[in-house]
Amino acid sequence: MSVATERATVSPPLQEDVPAEPSRFSLKHPKSRIAWIHPAVWLPLIAMLAVLGGLWQWGAASMPYLLPPLQAIGDSLGGNLGYYLGNALITLGEATAGLAIGFVAAFVIAVLISELPLARRAIMPIAVVLNVTPLVAIAPALVVAFGFGPLPKLIITALICFFPILINTAVGLRSVPQQVMQVYKTMDASRLEMLVHLRIPNALPYIFAALRIVFPLSIIGAVVAELSASGSTGGLGTVISVASSMNQLAVVYSAIFVLAVMGVLLLGVITLIERRALHWHESSTD
């Protein structure tokens, strides 16, 4: 038998049928984009909200001096929605501006202490003392020093956001594997090149982890600042302070509800940005 005939008689190996991956819009896909329509996803949350709502109504009936009925909160929100949204924008502006100031300061100092051990030994003890200092106690002093304008609020918000960003960024900048550092050093990379191309990309997951904490925390900082600045003329913190002095519980809890929604929205925004920015990182596969 010739070689050609022998080759012709050999049949190709059978290929097993590989099942196609389900569509991202199919419930069978592990990351389905419409998985939220499955009752197992939303039903537990709805049940928990119903339980909490029932407990709230029971508490409002038993202790009307402490909790207003949900209907009163809804009426307050629906009848004065523009009032709450206007003050929410003031608080949001103070929160984002203070967060931006705190982020820039924390990032610069984190780079400094990651590159210079002497700076780390000089700055970190002061940062720790600042972190454990109750900012509510120094808020009135800031108001006396800088007046009732936006500056005291920005300072307090920036201080509240400063320490988590500083610690996470510093840890991320210093957690580069030594083997990778050695590779860059063998290529004669400068410290600036290693910072830009190695340390900062390595620190991004740590930075976003800090931002997921401080984005909602910035709202708390702005409200604390508004509550401390008794002469403030805007913001949800001022709304809560004035309504509390007039025993308007529905207004107080309406403002608290708006603050909670703002915090959830900010957390959702930073989570979405993190997934887009860190699509290459293993944390984005969750």
mmCIF file of C-alpha atoms in Angstrom:
data_model
loop_
_atom_site.group_PDB
_atom_site.id
_atom_site.type_symbol
_atom_site.label_atom_id
_atom_site.label_comp_id
_atom_site.label_asym_id
_atom_site.label_seq_id
_atom_site.Cartn_x
_atom_site.Cartn_y
_atom_site.Cartn_z
ATOM 1 C CA MET A 1 0.000 0.000 0.000
ATOM 2 C CA SER A 2 1.365 3.379 -0.969
ATOM 3 C CA VAL A 3 1.870 6.190 1.492
ATOM 4 C CA ALA A 4 -0.826 8.251 -0.200
ATOM 5 C CA THR A 5 -3.343 5.398 0.048
ATOM 6 C CA GLU A 6 -2.457 4.854 3.696
ATOM 7 C CA ARG A 7 -2.986 8.513 4.472
ATOM 8 C CA ALA A 8 -6.303 8.448 2.678
ATOM 9 C CA THR A 9 -7.543 5.528 4.748
ATOM 10 C CA VAL A 10 -6.779 7.217 8.058
ATOM 11 C CA SER A 11 -9.879 9.037 9.192
ATOM 12 C CA PRO A 12 -9.500 12.322 11.052
ATOM 13 C CA PRO A 13 -10.110 12.209 14.795
ATOM 14 C CA LEU A 14 -13.622 12.920 15.900
ATOM 15 C CA GLN A 15 -14.078 16.321 17.524
ATOM 16 C CA GLU A 16 -16.388 16.538 20.491
ATOM 17 C CA ASP A 17 -19.105 19.111 20.294
ATOM 18 C CA VAL A 18 -18.250 22.027 22.570
ATOM 19 C CA PRO A 19 -21.376 23.673 23.959
ATOM 20 C CA ALA A 20 -21.637 27.361 23.165
ATOM 21 C CA GLU A 21 -21.395 29.783 26.043
ATOM 22 C CA PRO A 22 -24.770 31.213 27.035
ATOM 23 C CA SER A 23 -25.463 34.808 26.128
ATOM 24 C CA ARG A 24 -24.791 37.546 28.686
ATOM 25 C CA PHE A 25 -28.535 38.235 28.476
ATOM 26 C CA SER A 26 -29.367 34.664 29.449
ATOM 27 C CA LEU A 27 -30.104 33.698 33.042
ATOM 28 C CA LYS A 28 -27.839 30.656 32.567
ATOM 29 C CA HIS A 29 -24.769 32.878 32.145
ATOM 30 C CA PRO A 30 -22.811 33.262 35.424
ATOM 31 C CA LYS A 31 -22.652 37.038 34.846
ATOM 32 C CA SER A 32 -26.007 37.565 33.210
ATOM 33 C CA ARG A 33 -26.966 41.194 32.726
ATOM 34 C CA ILE A 34 -30.615 40.418 33.420
ATOM 35 C CA ALA A 35 -30.018 38.209 36.465
ATOM 36 C CA TRP A 36 -31.718 40.852 38.590
ATOM 37 C CA ILE A 37 -35.139 39.751 37.258
ATOM 38 C CA HIS A 38 -34.770 36.407 39.027
ATOM 39 C CA PRO A 39 -36.832 36.402 42.268
ATOM 40 C CA ALA A 40 -33.887 34.988 44.206
ATOM 41 C CA VAL A 41 -32.056 38.285 43.592
ATOM 42 C CA TRP A 42 -34.637 40.906 44.553
ATOM 43 C CA LEU A 43 -37.110 39.004 46.732
ATOM 44 C CA PRO A 44 -34.895 38.859 49.891
ATOM 45 C CA LEU A 45 -34.342 42.627 49.731
ATOM 46 C CA ILE A 46 -38.050 43.307 49.264
ATOM 47 C CA ALA A 47 -38.875 41.028 52.186
ATOM 48 C CA MET A 48 -36.308 42.744 54.413
ATOM 49 C CA LEU A 49 -37.615 46.196 53.465
ATOM 50 C CA ALA A 50 -41.154 45.066 54.262
ATOM 51 C CA VAL A 51 -40.057 43.792 57.679
ATOM 52 C CA LEU A 52 -38.175 47.011 58.430
ATOM 53 C CA GLY A 53 -41.143 49.076 57.269
ATOM 54 C CA GLY A 54 -43.468 47.152 59.570
ATOM 55 C CA LEU A 55 -41.098 47.600 62.502
ATOM 56 C CA TRP A 56 -40.828 51.306 61.719
ATOM 57 C CA GLN A 57 -44.604 51.734 61.687
ATOM 58 C CA TRP A 58 -44.893 49.842 64.962
ATOM 59 C CA GLY A 59 -42.205 52.076 66.491
ATOM 60 C CA ALA A 60 -43.926 55.209 65.170
ATOM 61 C CA ALA A 61 -47.222 54.117 66.757
ATOM 62 C CA SER A 62 -45.556 53.198 70.058
ATOM 63 C CA MET A 63 -43.102 56.112 70.256
ATOM 64 C CA PRO A 64 -44.447 59.047 68.193
ATOM 65 C CA TYR A 65 -41.968 61.365 69.901
ATOM 66 C CA LEU A 66 -39.086 59.361 68.379
ATOM 67 C CA LEU A 67 -40.221 58.098 64.954
ATOM 68 C CA PRO A 68 -42.665 59.696 62.528
ATOM 69 C CA PRO A 69 -44.928 57.497 60.377
ATOM 70 C CA LEU A 70 -43.601 56.586 56.938
ATOM 71 C CA GLN A 71 -46.543 58.411 55.389
ATOM 72 C CA ALA A 72 -45.474 61.658 57.080
ATOM 73 C CA ILE A 73 -41.937 61.246 55.701
ATOM 74 C CA GLY A 74 -43.319 60.555 52.231
ATOM 75 C CA ASP A 75 -45.597 63.603 52.406
ATOM 76 C CA SER A 76 -42.689 65.787 53.509
ATOM 77 C CA LEU A 77 -40.496 64.561 50.664
ATOM 78 C CA GLY A 78 -43.227 64.815 48.058
ATOM 79 C CA GLY A 79 -44.432 68.239 49.131
ATOM 80 C CA ASN A 80 -40.962 69.827 49.463
ATOM 81 C CA LEU A 81 -38.862 67.868 46.992
ATOM 82 C CA GLY A 82 -37.218 70.976 45.545
ATOM 83 C CA TYR A 83 -36.250 72.136 49.037
ATOM 84 C CA TYR A 84 -34.527 68.841 49.842
ATOM 85 C CA LEU A 85 -32.826 68.579 46.442
ATOM 86 C CA GLY A 86 -31.504 72.131 46.677
ATOM 87 C CA ASN A 87 -29.958 71.506 50.073
ATOM 88 C CA ALA A 88 -28.714 68.096 48.917
ATOM 89 C CA LEU A 89 -26.780 69.764 46.101
ATOM 90 C CA ILE A 90 -25.137 72.097 48.619
ATOM 91 C CA THR A 91 -24.087 69.171 50.808
ATOM 92 C CA LEU A 92 -22.935 67.189 47.769
ATOM 93 C CA GLY A 93 -20.804 70.086 46.564
ATOM 94 C CA GLU A 94 -19.151 70.425 49.965
ATOM 95 C CA ALA A 95 -18.602 66.660 50.165
ATOM 96 C CA THR A 96 -17.027 66.292 46.722
ATOM 97 C CA ALA A 97 -14.849 69.390 47.096
ATOM 98 C CA GLY A 98 -13.608 68.274 50.513
ATOM 99 C CA LEU A 99 -13.003 64.767 49.195
ATOM 100 C CA ALA A 100 -10.983 66.140 46.290
ATOM 101 C CA ILE A 101 -8.813 68.198 48.645
ATOM 102 C CA GLY A 102 -8.291 65.269 50.985
ATOM 103 C CA PHE A 103 -7.491 62.909 48.105
ATOM 104 C CA VAL A 104 -4.864 65.171 46.553
ATOM 105 C CA ALA A 105 -3.186 65.822 49.910
ATOM 106 C CA ALA A 106 -3.257 62.139 50.914
ATOM 107 C CA PHE A 107 -1.950 60.950 47.536
ATOM 108 C CA VAL A 108 0.962 63.391 47.494
ATOM 109 C CA ILE A 109 1.956 62.523 51.060
ATOM 110 C CA ALA A 110 1.580 58.782 50.348
ATOM 111 C CA VAL A 111 3.986 59.068 47.413
ATOM 112 C CA LEU A 112 6.380 61.044 49.588
ATOM 113 C CA ILE A 113 6.421 58.562 52.465
ATOM 114 C CA SER A 114 6.675 55.582 50.102
ATOM 115 C CA GLU A 115 9.791 57.031 48.474
ATOM 116 C CA LEU A 116 11.472 58.545 51.534
ATOM 117 C CA PRO A 117 11.666 56.450 54.730
ATOM 118 C CA LEU A 118 12.693 59.550 56.695
ATOM 119 C CA ALA A 119 9.487 61.321 55.630
ATOM 120 C CA ARG A 120 7.470 58.271 56.647
ATOM 121 C CA ARG A 121 8.917 58.294 60.162
ATOM 122 C CA ALA A 122 8.216 62.023 60.464
ATOM 123 C CA ILE A 123 4.707 62.184 58.975
ATOM 124 C CA MET A 124 2.938 58.957 59.924
ATOM 125 C CA PRO A 125 2.819 59.590 63.709
ATOM 126 C CA ILE A 126 1.240 62.986 63.084
ATOM 127 C CA ALA A 127 -1.264 61.443 60.654
ATOM 128 C CA VAL A 128 -2.222 58.825 63.242
ATOM 129 C CA VAL A 129 -2.753 61.495 65.918
ATOM 130 C CA LEU A 130 -4.876 63.477 63.469
ATOM 131 C CA ASN A 131 -6.947 60.397 62.682
ATOM 132 C CA VAL A 132 -7.803 59.658 66.318
ATOM 133 C CA THR A 133 -8.641 63.295 67.095
ATOM 134 C CA PRO A 134 -12.430 63.829 67.261
ATOM 135 C CA LEU A 135 -13.061 66.321 64.492
ATOM 136 C CA VAL A 136 -16.416 67.289 65.996
ATOM 137 C CA ALA A 137 -14.449 68.859 68.850
ATOM 138 C CA ILE A 138 -12.325 71.038 66.573
ATOM 139 C CA ALA A 139 -15.117 71.974 64.168
ATOM 140 C CA PRO A 140 -16.313 74.949 66.281
ATOM 141 C CA ALA A 141 -12.732 76.223 66.440
ATOM 142 C CA LEU A 142 -12.538 76.095 62.648
ATOM 143 C CA VAL A 143 -15.762 78.064 62.427
ATOM 144 C CA VAL A 144 -14.352 80.706 64.782
ATOM 145 C CA ALA A 145 -11.122 80.863 62.774
ATOM 146 C CA PHE A 146 -12.568 80.848 59.239
ATOM 147 C CA GLY A 147 -16.144 82.036 59.677
ATOM 148 C CA PHE A 148 -19.393 80.435 58.529
ATOM 149 C CA GLY A 149 -18.366 80.129 54.895
ATOM 150 C CA PRO A 150 -17.541 76.910 53.028
ATOM 151 C CA LEU A 151 -13.893 76.718 54.146
ATOM 152 C CA PRO A 152 -14.480 75.082 57.578
ATOM 153 C CA LYS A 153 -16.758 72.497 55.970
ATOM 154 C CA LEU A 154 -14.182 71.676 53.305
ATOM 155 C CA ILE A 155 -11.438 71.319 55.913
ATOM 156 C CA ILE A 156 -13.483 68.956 58.094
ATOM 157 C CA THR A 157 -14.572 66.841 55.130
ATOM 158 C CA ALA A 158 -11.012 66.675 53.800
ATOM 159 C CA LEU A 159 -9.673 65.611 57.209
ATOM 160 C CA ILE A 160 -12.272 62.842 57.521
ATOM 161 C CA CYS A 161 -11.381 61.476 54.076
ATOM 162 C CA PHE A 162 -7.623 61.969 54.416
ATOM 163 C CA PHE A 163 -6.444 59.045 56.549
ATOM 164 C CA PRO A 164 -8.106 56.084 54.728
ATOM 165 C CA ILE A 165 -6.767 57.322 51.400
ATOM 166 C CA LEU A 166 -3.299 57.908 52.853
ATOM 167 C CA ILE A 167 -2.986 54.441 54.407
ATOM 168 C CA ASN A 168 -4.384 52.510 51.432
ATOM 169 C CA THR A 169 -2.350 54.432 48.879
ATOM 170 C CA ALA A 170 0.865 54.068 50.867
ATOM 171 C CA VAL A 171 0.323 50.315 51.257
ATOM 172 C CA GLY A 172 -0.424 49.941 47.553
ATOM 173 C CA LEU A 173 2.658 51.890 46.508
ATOM 174 C CA ARG A 174 4.895 49.750 48.709
ATOM 175 C CA SER A 175 3.361 46.352 47.912
ATOM 176 C CA VAL A 176 5.052 45.850 44.541
ATOM 177 C CA PRO A 177 6.744 42.399 44.442
ATOM 178 C CA GLN A 178 10.509 42.618 44.778
ATOM 179 C CA GLN A 179 11.017 40.397 41.731
ATOM 180 C CA VAL A 180 9.191 42.931 39.566
ATOM 181 C CA MET A 181 11.189 45.759 41.111
ATOM 182 C CA GLN A 182 14.418 43.952 40.279
ATOM 183 C CA VAL A 183 13.350 43.597 36.645
ATOM 184 C CA TYR A 184 12.789 47.338 36.385
ATOM 185 C CA LYS A 185 16.105 48.044 38.076
ATOM 186 C CA THR A 186 17.984 45.797 35.648
ATOM 187 C CA MET A 187 16.504 47.897 32.837
ATOM 188 C CA ASP A 188 17.910 51.038 34.503
ATOM 189 C CA ALA A 189 14.434 52.468 35.137
ATOM 190 C CA SER A 190 14.437 55.699 37.102
ATOM 191 C CA ARG A 191 12.473 56.138 40.322
ATOM 192 C CA LEU A 192 9.972 58.312 38.466
ATOM 193 C CA GLU A 193 9.463 55.654 35.796
ATOM 194 C CA MET A 194 8.963 52.961 38.419
ATOM 195 C CA LEU A 195 6.497 55.222 40.232
ATOM 196 C CA VAL A 196 4.433 55.997 37.129
ATOM 197 C CA HIS A 197 4.577 52.617 35.394
ATOM 198 C CA LEU A 198 4.762 50.248 38.354
ATOM 199 C CA ARG A 199 3.909 51.629 41.781
ATOM 200 C CA ILE A 200 0.838 53.715 40.913
ATOM 201 C CA PRO A 201 -0.833 51.008 38.729
ATOM 202 C CA ASN A 202 -0.149 48.505 41.514
ATOM 203 C CA ALA A 203 -1.756 50.879 44.045
ATOM 204 C CA LEU A 204 -4.957 51.464 42.042
ATOM 205 C CA PRO A 205 -6.941 48.585 43.657
ATOM 206 C CA TYR A 206 -5.969 49.905 47.091
ATOM 207 C CA ILE A 207 -6.925 53.459 46.115
ATOM 208 C CA PHE A 208 -10.338 52.410 44.845
ATOM 209 C CA ALA A 209 -10.892 50.376 48.004
ATOM 210 C CA ALA A 210 -10.276 53.563 49.998
ATOM 211 C CA LEU A 211 -12.545 55.599 47.728
ATOM 212 C CA ARG A 212 -15.396 53.163 48.268
ATOM 213 C CA ILE A 213 -15.084 54.004 51.957
ATOM 214 C CA VAL A 214 -14.543 57.745 51.773
ATOM 215 C CA PHE A 215 -17.103 58.604 49.083
ATOM 216 C CA PRO A 216 -20.050 57.936 51.444
ATOM 217 C CA LEU A 217 -17.891 59.135 54.344
ATOM 218 C CA SER A 218 -17.503 62.521 52.678
ATOM 219 C CA ILE A 219 -21.269 63.016 53.019
ATOM 220 C CA ILE A 220 -20.936 62.389 56.757
ATOM 221 C CA GLY A 221 -18.085 64.893 56.946
ATOM 222 C CA ALA A 222 -20.104 67.577 55.181
ATOM 223 C CA VAL A 223 -23.114 67.007 57.450
ATOM 224 C CA VAL A 224 -20.941 67.100 60.577
ATOM 225 C CA ALA A 225 -19.457 70.367 59.378
ATOM 226 C CA GLU A 226 -22.904 71.843 58.704
ATOM 227 C CA LEU A 227 -24.162 70.769 62.120
ATOM 228 C CA SER A 228 -21.109 72.333 63.752
ATOM 229 C CA ALA A 229 -21.435 75.614 61.846
ATOM 230 C CA SER A 230 -24.586 76.885 63.511
ATOM 231 C CA GLY A 231 -24.674 79.939 61.285
ATOM 232 C CA SER A 232 -24.707 77.921 58.094
ATOM 233 C CA THR A 233 -27.502 78.819 55.665
ATOM 234 C CA GLY A 234 -27.702 75.683 53.519
ATOM 235 C CA GLY A 235 -27.187 71.956 53.324
ATOM 236 C CA LEU A 236 -29.014 68.947 54.699
ATOM 237 C CA GLY A 237 -27.070 69.185 57.951
ATOM 238 C CA THR A 238 -28.551 72.626 58.501
ATOM 239 C CA VAL A 239 -32.000 71.272 57.604
ATOM 240 C CA ILE A 240 -31.616 68.573 60.276
ATOM 241 C CA SER A 241 -30.363 71.062 62.855
ATOM 242 C CA VAL A 242 -33.205 73.543 62.295
ATOM 243 C CA ALA A 243 -35.892 70.858 62.091
ATOM 244 C CA SER A 244 -34.639 69.198 65.288
ATOM 245 C CA SER A 245 -34.861 72.478 67.186
ATOM 246 C CA MET A 246 -38.498 72.806 66.013
ATOM 247 C CA ASN A 247 -39.366 69.135 66.731
ATOM 248 C CA GLN A 248 -40.176 68.439 63.067
ATOM 249 C CA LEU A 249 -39.360 64.732 63.014
ATOM 250 C CA ALA A 250 -40.714 64.151 59.502
ATOM 251 C CA VAL A 251 -38.340 66.778 58.110
ATOM 252 C CA VAL A 252 -35.392 65.335 60.049
ATOM 253 C CA TYR A 253 -35.929 61.809 58.770
ATOM 254 C CA SER A 254 -36.672 63.032 55.255
ATOM 255 C CA ALA A 255 -33.289 64.751 55.187
ATOM 256 C CA ILE A 256 -31.646 61.605 56.586
ATOM 257 C CA PHE A 257 -33.326 59.538 53.849
ATOM 258 C CA VAL A 258 -31.988 61.873 51.161
ATOM 259 C CA LEU A 259 -28.502 61.609 52.684
ATOM 260 C CA ALA A 260 -28.733 57.808 52.621
ATOM 261 C CA VAL A 261 -29.744 57.853 48.962
ATOM 262 C CA MET A 262 -26.839 60.181 48.172
ATOM 263 C CA GLY A 263 -24.410 57.825 49.899
ATOM 264 C CA VAL A 264 -25.721 54.809 47.987
ATOM 265 C CA LEU A 265 -25.514 56.660 44.668
ATOM 266 C CA LEU A 266 -21.943 57.794 45.340
ATOM 267 C CA LEU A 267 -20.971 54.245 46.249
ATOM 268 C CA GLY A 268 -22.557 52.988 43.037
ATOM 269 C CA VAL A 269 -20.705 55.583 40.954
ATOM 270 C CA ILE A 270 -17.289 54.760 42.396
ATOM 271 C CA THR A 271 -17.969 51.018 42.051
ATOM 272 C CA LEU A 272 -18.817 51.476 38.375
ATOM 273 C CA ILE A 273 -15.694 53.563 37.799
ATOM 274 C CA GLU A 274 -13.600 50.941 39.583
ATOM 275 C CA ARG A 275 -14.908 48.136 37.369
ATOM 276 C CA ARG A 276 -14.121 50.169 34.255
ATOM 277 C CA ALA A 277 -10.679 51.256 35.399
ATOM 278 C CA LEU A 278 -9.604 47.893 36.848
ATOM 279 C CA HIS A 279 -11.008 45.576 34.192
ATOM 280 C CA TRP A 280 -7.523 44.047 33.962
ATOM 281 C CA HIS A 281 -7.321 43.265 37.693
ATOM 282 C CA GLU A 282 -8.421 39.986 39.240
ATOM 283 C CA SER A 283 -10.830 41.817 41.541
ATOM 284 C CA SER A 284 -12.981 42.740 38.515
ATOM 285 C CA THR A 285 -13.785 39.074 37.865
ATOM 286 C CA ASP A 286 -16.047 38.829 40.924
#
